[in-house]
Coordinates of C-alpha atoms in Angstrom, one line a residue:
X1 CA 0.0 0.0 0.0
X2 CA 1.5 3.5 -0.8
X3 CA 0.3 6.8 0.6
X4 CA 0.3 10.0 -1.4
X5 CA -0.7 13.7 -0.4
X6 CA -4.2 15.1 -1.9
X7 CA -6.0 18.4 -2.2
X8 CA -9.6 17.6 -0.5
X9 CA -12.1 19.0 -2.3
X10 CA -14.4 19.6 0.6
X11 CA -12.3 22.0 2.3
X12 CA -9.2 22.5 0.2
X13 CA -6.8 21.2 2.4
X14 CA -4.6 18.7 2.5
X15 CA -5.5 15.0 2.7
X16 CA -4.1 11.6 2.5
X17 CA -5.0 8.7 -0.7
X18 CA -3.8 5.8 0.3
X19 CA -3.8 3.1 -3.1
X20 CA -3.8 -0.2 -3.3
X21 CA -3.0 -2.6 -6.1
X22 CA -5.1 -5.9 -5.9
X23 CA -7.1 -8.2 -8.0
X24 CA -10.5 -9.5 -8.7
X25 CA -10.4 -13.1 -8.9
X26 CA -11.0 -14.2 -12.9
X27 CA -11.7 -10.5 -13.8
X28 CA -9.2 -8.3 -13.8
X29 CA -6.3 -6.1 -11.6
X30 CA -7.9 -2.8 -9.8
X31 CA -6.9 -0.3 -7.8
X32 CA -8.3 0.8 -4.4
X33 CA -7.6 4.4 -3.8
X34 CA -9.2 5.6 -0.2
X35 CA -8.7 9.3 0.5
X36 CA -9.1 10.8 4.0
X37 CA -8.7 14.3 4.6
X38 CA -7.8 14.8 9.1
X39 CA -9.7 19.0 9.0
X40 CA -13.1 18.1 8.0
X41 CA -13.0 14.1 8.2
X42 CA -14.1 13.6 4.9
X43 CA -13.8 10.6 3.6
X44 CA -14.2 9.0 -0.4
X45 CA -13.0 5.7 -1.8
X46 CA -12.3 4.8 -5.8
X47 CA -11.5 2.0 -7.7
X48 CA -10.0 2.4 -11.2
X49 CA -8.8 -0.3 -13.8
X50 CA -5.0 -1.4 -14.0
X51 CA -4.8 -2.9 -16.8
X52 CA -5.9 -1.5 -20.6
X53 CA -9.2 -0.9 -22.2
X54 CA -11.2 -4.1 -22.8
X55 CA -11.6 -4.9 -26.4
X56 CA -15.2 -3.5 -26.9
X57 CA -17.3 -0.9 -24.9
X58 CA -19.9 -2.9 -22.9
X59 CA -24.0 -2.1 -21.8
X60 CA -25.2 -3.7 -19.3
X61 CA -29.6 -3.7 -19.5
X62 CA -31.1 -4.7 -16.5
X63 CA -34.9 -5.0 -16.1
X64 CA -36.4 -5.6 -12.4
X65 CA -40.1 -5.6 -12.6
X66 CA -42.3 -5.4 -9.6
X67 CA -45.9 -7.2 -9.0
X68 CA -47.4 -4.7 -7.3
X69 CA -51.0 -6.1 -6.0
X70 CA -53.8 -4.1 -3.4
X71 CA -54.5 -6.3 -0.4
X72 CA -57.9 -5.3 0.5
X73 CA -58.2 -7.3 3.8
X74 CA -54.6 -5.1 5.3
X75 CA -55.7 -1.9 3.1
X76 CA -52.4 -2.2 1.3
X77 CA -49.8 -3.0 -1.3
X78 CA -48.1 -6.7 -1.2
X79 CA -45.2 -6.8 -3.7
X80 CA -45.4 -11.2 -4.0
X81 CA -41.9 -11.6 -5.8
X82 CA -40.3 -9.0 -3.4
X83 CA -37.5 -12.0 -3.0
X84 CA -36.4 -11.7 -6.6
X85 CA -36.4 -7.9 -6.8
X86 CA -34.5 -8.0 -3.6
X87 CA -31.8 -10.1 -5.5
X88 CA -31.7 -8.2 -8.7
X89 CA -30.9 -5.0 -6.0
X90 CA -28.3 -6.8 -4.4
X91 CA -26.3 -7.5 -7.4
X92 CA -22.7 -6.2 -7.5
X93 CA -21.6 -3.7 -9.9
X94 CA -18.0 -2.6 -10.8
X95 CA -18.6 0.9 -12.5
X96 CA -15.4 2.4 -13.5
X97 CA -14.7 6.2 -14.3
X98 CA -16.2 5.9 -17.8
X99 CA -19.4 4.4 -17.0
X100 CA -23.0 6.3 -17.4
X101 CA -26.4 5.7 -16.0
X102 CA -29.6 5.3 -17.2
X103 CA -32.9 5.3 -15.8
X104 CA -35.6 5.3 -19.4
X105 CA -38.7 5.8 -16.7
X106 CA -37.5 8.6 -14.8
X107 CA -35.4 10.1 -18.2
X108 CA -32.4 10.3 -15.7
X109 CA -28.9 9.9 -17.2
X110 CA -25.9 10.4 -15.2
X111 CA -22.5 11.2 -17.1
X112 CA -19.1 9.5 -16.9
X113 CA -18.4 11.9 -14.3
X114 CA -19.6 9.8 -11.6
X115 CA -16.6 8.2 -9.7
X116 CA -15.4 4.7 -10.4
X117 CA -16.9 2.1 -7.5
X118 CA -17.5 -1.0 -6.4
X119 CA -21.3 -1.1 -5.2
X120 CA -24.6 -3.0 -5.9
X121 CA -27.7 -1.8 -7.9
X122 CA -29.5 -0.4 -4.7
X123 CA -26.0 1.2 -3.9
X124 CA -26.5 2.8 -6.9
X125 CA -29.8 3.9 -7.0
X126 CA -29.5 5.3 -3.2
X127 CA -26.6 7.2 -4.8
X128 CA -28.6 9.0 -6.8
X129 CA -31.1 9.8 -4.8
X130 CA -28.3 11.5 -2.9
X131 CA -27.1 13.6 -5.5
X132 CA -30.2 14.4 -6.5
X133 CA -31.3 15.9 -3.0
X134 CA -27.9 17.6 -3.0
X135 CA -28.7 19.3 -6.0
X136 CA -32.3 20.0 -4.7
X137 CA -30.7 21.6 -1.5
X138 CA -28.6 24.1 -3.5
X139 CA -31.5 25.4 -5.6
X140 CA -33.2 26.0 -2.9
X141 CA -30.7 27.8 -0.8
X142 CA -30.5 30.0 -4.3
X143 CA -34.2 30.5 -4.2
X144 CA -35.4 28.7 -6.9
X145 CA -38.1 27.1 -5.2
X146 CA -39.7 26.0 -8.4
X147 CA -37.0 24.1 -9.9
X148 CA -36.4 22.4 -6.1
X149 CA -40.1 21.0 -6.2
X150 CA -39.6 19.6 -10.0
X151 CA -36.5 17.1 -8.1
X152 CA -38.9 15.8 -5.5
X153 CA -41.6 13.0 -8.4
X154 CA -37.9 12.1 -9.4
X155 CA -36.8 11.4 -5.8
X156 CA -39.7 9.7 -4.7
X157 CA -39.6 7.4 -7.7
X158 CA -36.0 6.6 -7.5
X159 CA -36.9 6.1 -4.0
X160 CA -39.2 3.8 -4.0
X161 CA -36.9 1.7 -6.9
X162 CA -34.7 1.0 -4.3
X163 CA -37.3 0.0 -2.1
X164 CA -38.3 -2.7 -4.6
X165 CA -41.8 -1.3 -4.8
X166 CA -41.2 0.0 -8.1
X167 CA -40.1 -1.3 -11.6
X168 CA -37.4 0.1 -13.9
X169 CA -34.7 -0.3 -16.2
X170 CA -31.1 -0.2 -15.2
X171 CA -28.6 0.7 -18.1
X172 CA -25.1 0.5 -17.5
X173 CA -22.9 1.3 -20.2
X174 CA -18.9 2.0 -20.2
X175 CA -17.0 2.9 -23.4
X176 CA -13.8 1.2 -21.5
X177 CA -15.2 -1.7 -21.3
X178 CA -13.9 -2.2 -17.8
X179 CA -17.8 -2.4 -15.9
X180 CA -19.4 -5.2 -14.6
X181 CA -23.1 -6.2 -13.5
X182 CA -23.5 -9.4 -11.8
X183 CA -25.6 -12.7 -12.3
X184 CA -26.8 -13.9 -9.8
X185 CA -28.1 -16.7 -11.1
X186 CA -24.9 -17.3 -13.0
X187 CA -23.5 -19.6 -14.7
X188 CA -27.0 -20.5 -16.0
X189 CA -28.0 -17.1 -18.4
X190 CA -29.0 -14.1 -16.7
X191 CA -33.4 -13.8 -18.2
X192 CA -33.4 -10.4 -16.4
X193 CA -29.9 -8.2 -18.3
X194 CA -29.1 -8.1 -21.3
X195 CA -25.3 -7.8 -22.1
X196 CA -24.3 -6.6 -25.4
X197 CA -20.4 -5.4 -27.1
X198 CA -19.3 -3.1 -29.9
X199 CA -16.6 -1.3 -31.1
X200 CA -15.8 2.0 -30.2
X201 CA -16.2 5.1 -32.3
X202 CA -13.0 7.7 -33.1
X203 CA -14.7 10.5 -30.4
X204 CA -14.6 7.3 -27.7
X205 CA -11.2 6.5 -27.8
X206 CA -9.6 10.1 -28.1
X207 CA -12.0 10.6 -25.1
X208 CA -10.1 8.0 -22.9
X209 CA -7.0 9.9 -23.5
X210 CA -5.6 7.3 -26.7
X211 CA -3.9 8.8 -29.5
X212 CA -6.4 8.6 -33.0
X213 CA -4.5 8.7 -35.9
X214 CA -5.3 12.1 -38.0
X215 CA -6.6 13.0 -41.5
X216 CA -3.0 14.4 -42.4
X217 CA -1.4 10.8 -41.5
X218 CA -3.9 8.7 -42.8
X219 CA -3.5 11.1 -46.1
X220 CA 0.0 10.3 -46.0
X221 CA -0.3 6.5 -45.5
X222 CA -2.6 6.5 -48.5
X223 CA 0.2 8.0 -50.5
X224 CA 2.6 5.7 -49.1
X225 CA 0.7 3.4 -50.8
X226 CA 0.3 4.2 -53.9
X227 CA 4.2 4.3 -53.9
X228 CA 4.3 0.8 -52.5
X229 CA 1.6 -0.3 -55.4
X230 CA 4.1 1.2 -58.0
X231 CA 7.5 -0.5 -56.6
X232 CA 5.7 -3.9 -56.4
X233 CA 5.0 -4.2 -52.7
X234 CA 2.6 -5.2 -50.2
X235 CA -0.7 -2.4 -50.3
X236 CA -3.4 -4.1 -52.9
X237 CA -7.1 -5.2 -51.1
X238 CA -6.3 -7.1 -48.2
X239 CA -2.5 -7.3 -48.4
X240 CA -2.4 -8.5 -52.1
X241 CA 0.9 -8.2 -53.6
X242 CA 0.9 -6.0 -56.9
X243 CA 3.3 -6.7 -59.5
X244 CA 3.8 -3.1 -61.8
X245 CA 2.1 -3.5 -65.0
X246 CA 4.6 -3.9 -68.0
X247 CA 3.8 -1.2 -70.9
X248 CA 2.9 -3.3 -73.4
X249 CA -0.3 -2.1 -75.0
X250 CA -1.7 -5.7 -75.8
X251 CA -0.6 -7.3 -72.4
X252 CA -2.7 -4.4 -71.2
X253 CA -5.9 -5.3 -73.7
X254 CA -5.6 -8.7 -72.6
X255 CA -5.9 -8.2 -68.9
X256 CA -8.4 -5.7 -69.5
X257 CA -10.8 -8.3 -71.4
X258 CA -10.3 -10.9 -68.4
X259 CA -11.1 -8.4 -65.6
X260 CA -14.2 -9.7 -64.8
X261 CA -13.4 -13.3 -64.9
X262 CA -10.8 -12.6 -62.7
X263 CA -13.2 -10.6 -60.6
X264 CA -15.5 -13.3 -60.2
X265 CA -11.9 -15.2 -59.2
X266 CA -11.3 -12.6 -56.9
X267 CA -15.1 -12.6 -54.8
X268 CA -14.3 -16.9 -54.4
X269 CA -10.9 -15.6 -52.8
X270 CA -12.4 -13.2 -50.5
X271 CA -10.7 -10.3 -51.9
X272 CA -13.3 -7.1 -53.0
X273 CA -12.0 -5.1 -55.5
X274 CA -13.8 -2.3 -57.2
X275 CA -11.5 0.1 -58.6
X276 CA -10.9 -0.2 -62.5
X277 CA -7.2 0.3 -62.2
X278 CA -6.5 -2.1 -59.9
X279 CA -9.1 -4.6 -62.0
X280 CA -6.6 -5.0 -64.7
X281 CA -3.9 -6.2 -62.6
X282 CA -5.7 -8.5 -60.9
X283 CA -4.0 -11.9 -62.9
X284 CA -0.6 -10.5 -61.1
X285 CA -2.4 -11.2 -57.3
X286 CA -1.5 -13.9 -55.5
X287 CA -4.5 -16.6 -54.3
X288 CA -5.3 -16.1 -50.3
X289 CA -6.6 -19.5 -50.3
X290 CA -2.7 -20.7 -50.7
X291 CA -1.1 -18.4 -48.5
X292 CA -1.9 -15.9 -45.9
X293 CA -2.0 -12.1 -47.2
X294 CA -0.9 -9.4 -44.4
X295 CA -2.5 -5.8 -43.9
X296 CA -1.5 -2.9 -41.1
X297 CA -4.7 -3.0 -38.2
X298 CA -4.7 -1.8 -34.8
X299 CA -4.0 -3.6 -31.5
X300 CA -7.2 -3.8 -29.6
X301 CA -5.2 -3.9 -26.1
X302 CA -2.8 -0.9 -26.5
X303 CA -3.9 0.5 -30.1
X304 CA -0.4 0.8 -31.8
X305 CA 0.0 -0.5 -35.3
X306 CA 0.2 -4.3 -35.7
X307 CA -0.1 -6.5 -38.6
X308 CA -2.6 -8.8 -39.1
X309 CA -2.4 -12.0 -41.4
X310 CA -5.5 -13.3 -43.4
X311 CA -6.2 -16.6 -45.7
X312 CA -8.9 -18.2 -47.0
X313 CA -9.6 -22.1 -46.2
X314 CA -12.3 -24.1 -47.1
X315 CA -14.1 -27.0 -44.7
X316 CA -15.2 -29.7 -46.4
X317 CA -18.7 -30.1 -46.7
X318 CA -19.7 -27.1 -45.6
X319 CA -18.2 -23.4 -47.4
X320 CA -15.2 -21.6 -46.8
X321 CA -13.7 -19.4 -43.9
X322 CA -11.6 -15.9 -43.6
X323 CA -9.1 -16.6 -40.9
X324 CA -7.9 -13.3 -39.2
X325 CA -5.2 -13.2 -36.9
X326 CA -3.0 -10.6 -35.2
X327 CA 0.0 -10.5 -33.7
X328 CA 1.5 -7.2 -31.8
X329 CA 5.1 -6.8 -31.4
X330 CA 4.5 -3.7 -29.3
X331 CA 2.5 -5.3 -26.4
X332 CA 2.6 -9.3 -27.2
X333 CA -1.5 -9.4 -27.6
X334 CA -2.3 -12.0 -29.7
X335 CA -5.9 -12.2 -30.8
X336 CA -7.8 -14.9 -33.9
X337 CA -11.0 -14.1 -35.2
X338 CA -13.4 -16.3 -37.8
X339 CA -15.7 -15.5 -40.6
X340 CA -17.6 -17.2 -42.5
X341 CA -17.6 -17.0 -46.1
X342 CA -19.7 -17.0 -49.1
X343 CA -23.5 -15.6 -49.1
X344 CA -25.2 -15.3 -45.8
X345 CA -27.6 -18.4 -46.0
X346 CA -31.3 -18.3 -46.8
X347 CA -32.0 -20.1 -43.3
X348 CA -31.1 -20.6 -39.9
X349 CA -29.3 -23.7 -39.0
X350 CA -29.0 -25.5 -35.7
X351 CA -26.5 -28.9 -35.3
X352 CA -27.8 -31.0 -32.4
X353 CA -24.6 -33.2 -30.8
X354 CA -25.1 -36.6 -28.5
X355 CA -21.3 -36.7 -26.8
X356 CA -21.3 -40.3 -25.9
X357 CA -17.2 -41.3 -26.6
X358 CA -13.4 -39.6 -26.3
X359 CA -13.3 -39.4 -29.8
X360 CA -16.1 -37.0 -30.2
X361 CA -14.4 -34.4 -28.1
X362 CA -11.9 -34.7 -31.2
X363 CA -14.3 -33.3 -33.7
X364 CA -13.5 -30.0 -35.2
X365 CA -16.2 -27.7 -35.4
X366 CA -17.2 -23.9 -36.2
X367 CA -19.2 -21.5 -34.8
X368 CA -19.0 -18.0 -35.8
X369 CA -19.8 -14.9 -33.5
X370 CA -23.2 -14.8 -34.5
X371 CA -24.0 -18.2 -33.1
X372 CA -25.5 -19.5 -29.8
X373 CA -24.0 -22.6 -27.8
X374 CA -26.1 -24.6 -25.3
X375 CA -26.0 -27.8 -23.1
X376 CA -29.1 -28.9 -21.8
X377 CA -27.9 -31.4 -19.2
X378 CA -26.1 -28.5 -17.5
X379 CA -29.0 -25.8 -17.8
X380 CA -26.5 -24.2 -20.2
X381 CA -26.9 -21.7 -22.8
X382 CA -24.2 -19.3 -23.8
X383 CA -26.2 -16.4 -26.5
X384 CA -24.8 -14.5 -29.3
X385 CA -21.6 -13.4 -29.2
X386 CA -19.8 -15.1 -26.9
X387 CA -16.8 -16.4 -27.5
X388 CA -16.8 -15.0 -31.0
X389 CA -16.4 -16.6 -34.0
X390 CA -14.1 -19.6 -33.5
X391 CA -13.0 -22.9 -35.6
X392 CA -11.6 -25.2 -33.1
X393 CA -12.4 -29.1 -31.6
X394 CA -15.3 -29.7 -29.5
X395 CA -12.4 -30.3 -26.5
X396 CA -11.1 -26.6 -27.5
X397 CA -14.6 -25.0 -26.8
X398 CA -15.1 -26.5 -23.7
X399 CA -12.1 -25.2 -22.0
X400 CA -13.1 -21.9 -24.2
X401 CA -16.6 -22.0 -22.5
X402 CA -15.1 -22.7 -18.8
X403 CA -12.8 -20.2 -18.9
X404 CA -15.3 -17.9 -20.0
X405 CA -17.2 -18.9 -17.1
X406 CA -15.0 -17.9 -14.9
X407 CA -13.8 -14.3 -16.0
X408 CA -17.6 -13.3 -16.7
X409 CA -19.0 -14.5 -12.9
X410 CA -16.4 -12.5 -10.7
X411 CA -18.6 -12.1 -8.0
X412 CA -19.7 -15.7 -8.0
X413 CA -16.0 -16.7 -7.7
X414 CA -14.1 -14.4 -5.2
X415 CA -13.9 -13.4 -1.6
X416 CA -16.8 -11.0 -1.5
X417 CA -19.3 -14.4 -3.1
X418 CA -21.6 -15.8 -0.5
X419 CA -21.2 -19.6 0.9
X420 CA -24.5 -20.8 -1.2
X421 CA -23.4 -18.6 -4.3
X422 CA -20.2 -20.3 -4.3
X423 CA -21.2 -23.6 -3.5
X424 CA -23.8 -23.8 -6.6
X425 CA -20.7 -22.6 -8.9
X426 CA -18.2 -25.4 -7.2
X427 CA -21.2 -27.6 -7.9
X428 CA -21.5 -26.2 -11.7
X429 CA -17.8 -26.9 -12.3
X430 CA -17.8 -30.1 -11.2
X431 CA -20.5 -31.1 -13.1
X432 CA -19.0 -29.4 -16.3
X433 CA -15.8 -31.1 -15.8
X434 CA -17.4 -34.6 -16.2
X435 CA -18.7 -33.7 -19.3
X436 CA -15.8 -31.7 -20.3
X437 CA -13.6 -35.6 -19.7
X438 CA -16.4 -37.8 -20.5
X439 CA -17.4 -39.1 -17.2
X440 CA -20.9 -37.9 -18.6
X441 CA -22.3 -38.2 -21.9
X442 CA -23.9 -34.8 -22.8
X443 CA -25.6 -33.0 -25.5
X444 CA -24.3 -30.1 -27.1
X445 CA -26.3 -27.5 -29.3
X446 CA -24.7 -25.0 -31.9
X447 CA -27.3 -22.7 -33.2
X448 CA -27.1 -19.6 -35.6
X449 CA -29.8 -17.6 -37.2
X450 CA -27.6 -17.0 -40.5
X451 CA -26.9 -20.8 -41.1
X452 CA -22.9 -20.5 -39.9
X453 CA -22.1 -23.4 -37.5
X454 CA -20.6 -26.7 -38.3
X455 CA -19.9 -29.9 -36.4
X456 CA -18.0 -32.6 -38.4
X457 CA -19.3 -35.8 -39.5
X458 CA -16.9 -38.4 -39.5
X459 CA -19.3 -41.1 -41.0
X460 CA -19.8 -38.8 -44.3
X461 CA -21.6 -39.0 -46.6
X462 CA -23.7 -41.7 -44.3
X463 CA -25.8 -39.6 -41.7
X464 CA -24.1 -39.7 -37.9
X465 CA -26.8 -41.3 -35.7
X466 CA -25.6 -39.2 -32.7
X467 CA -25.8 -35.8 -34.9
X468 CA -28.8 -33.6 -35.9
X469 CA -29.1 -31.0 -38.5
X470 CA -32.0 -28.4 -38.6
X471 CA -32.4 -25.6 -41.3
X472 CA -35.5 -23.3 -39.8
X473 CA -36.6 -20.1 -41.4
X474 CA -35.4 -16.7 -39.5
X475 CA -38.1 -14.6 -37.4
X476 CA -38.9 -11.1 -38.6
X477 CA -37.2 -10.1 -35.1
X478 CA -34.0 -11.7 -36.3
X479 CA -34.1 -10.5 -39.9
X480 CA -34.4 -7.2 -38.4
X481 CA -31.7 -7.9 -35.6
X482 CA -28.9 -8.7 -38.4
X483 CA -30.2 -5.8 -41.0
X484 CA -31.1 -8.1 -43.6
X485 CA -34.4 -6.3 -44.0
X486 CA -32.0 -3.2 -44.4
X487 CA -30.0 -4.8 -46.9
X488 CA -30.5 -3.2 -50.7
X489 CA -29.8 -5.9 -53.3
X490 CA -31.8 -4.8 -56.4
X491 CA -31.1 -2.1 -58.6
X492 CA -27.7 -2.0 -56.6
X493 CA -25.7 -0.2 -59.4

């Protein structure tokens, strides 16, 4: 522990911050800093992120509803399922620096200038109501009696949210990515929040303080590239490798009258390419399905340059894949990422498992990130997402989906979990691990709305008798969810 002078901000004097480096068990390294100030005895505590930025911002949605039903025999309220609002307010929450509020039913919305903390949902909601009456105070000490009575509905309601006599909607949402919202009912999935990822926009990340690189440099990198393109170097789509075109009027006619063969070459490849120039040199790219083609990316962990590699493979049986993977010399974060080639299919599919034997834990299989994994022996179910898009054995997502278990229930896991919480998750584990080694036979169920999931059949083309595959037609909810309704594919030109 280190101690380091402050300024208080109640007083202006000096204080003390004393800091201390620890970490959450399967989540991540913090630091506690606890400030103390000895003239007016105010006290504040923080906890801030050690490490990096996560990957992706993260939103937490939380809905708690409340039966809320007159008693006429007592003259009042009963709340019946008081027990399960009291345990969606008792959920922990690790809100760093970065994180906002939302409340949709009261139109509240507190910025990222709340301090970073480790509290639970009523913590947060009595936090607040606080502020709010802070707030209230000091308009009315400056005699705006009117806008002090518009805090009080808000108050009340935030009030009685805490109370549990009142539904709302929780959103928690941190650009870092470094929040966190418990499950209680983890590691089974959480019916009450939903949990959802993207990537962050330019204004995010030069708002957390990381450099953006500018107009004027990507203006010059574009140039550097069109001098690369002329030497022969790497800079075509996707890392191709441009030969310079010979001037030879004829060689030039001829590779203008197979351009779009070679662009229909091209699409099978993976490679895009829509610029007329580059079209006629497109005979003089090499073919990604034969070696890997390298481009310049950013590191999601510290956001220097690094280079990632790309090629195209093709499963048999099913359609091809884009493998993506980058490696950064600047921090060592290594990071692989699947895609699915081809047309997005016409119709969901959904490949149905029986894991009776050793040898089917050695069958390869792909998922991509749009896909949902479940085991119904275990009360299982992992939704879209997770894990992203991975082609690995069934023995490889298995210790993918425990350890992703473990970094996503913190709270279920460390010292500050209760005796029955972590007793039902020793329990979980043990039962996972006997599927996991075969001790218990198990089904497994890969399911994705666009048709992208494969589980290989080693009896082909005979049908396995353990293994079921269904092709069902999307929902209008799912259509809309993956913007296919959005999607323009007449008159495109």
């Amino acid at each position: 522990m280190q101690e380091v002078a402050s300024l208080c901000e109640a007083c202006g004097e000096n204080g003390t911050v004393r800091l201390l480096l620890t970490s959450i068990p399967y989540f991540r390294d913090v630091v506690i800093m606890a400030f103390e100030c000895p003239h007016c005895l105010h006290r504040e505590n923080r906890v801030q992120p050690a490490g990096g930025l996560a990957p992706k911002t993260v939103r937490y949605e939380l809905k708690v509803d409340v039966v809320k039903e007159f008693h006429e025999a007592l003259g009042m309220h009963t709340y019946p399922n008081m027990g399960h609002v009291q345990e969606d307010l008792n959920r922990q929450v690790l809100k760093s620096d970065y994180a906002t509020i939302e409340i949709p039913e009261v139109e509240f919305h507190a910025s990222k200038s709340m301090r970073g903390e480790i509290t639970t949902v009523e913590g947060v909601l009595t936090q607040i109501v606080e502020n709010l009456k802070t707030i209230q105070e000091r308009a009315a000490e400056e005699g705006n009696a009117e806008a002090a009575a518009q805090f009080q509905p808000i108050i009340d309601r935030i009030q009685a949210m805490s109370e549990g006599k009142e539904s709302f909607t929780l959103i928690l949402e941190d650009i870092s990515g470094n929040s966190f919202l418990q499950n209680p009912n983890a590691p089974l999935a959480d019916k009450h929040c939903r949990v959802t990822h993207r990537s962050r926009t330019r204004q995010e990340t030069e708002s957390l303080g990381y450099a953006v690189k500018d107009e004027e440099t990507e203006d010059e990198s574009d140039k550097l590239s069109s001098q690369r393109k002329e030497q022969g170097v790497w800079g075509g789509p996707k890392g191709g490798l441009i030969v310079p075109e010979e001037e030879d009027d004829e060689e030039n006619k001829s590779a203008g009258q197979s351009a779009a063969s070679a662009d229909a070459n091209s699409q099978d490849a993976g490679i895009r390419v829509t610029d007329k120039g580059i079209m006629k040199k497109l005979d003089t790219y090499f073919d990604v399905t034969e070696r890997a083609a390298n481009f310049p990316g950013e590191c999601h962990n510290c956001h220097q340059s690094a280079e990632t590699r790309m090629c195209v493979t093709n499963i048999p049986y099913f359609k091809d894949i884009v493998i993506f993977v980058t490696d950064c010399e600047n921090c060592g974060y290594k990071d692989s990422e699947i895609k699915p080639g081809g047309a997005m299919g016409s119709k969901g599919r959904r490949v149905t498992l029986k894991v009776t034997s050793v040898e089917d834990l050695g069958r390869d299989l792909m998922k991509s990130d749009s896909a949902s994994v479940s085991i119904p022996e275990l009360e299982l179910e992992l939704g879209e997402g997770t894990l992203g898009g991975k082609y690995t054995t069934l023995e490889g997502l298995m210790a993918d989906i425990r350890d992703q278990l473990q970094k996503n229930n913190v709270f279920s896991l460390g010292d500050s979990a209760t005796e029955t919480t972590k007793d039902k998750m020793t329990e979980f584990f043990k039962r996972f691990d006997k599927c996991a080694s075969i001790e218990q036979e198990f089904t497994i169920v890969l399911d994705d709305p666009l048709g992208n999931v494969y589980i290989h059949n080693p009896h082909h083309p005979k049908p396995d008798p353990n293994m079921t595959i269904e092709h069902y037609t999307r929902t209008d909810e799912q259509d809309e969810h993956f913007g296919i309704k959005d999607m323009v594919t007449e008159n495109y030109y």
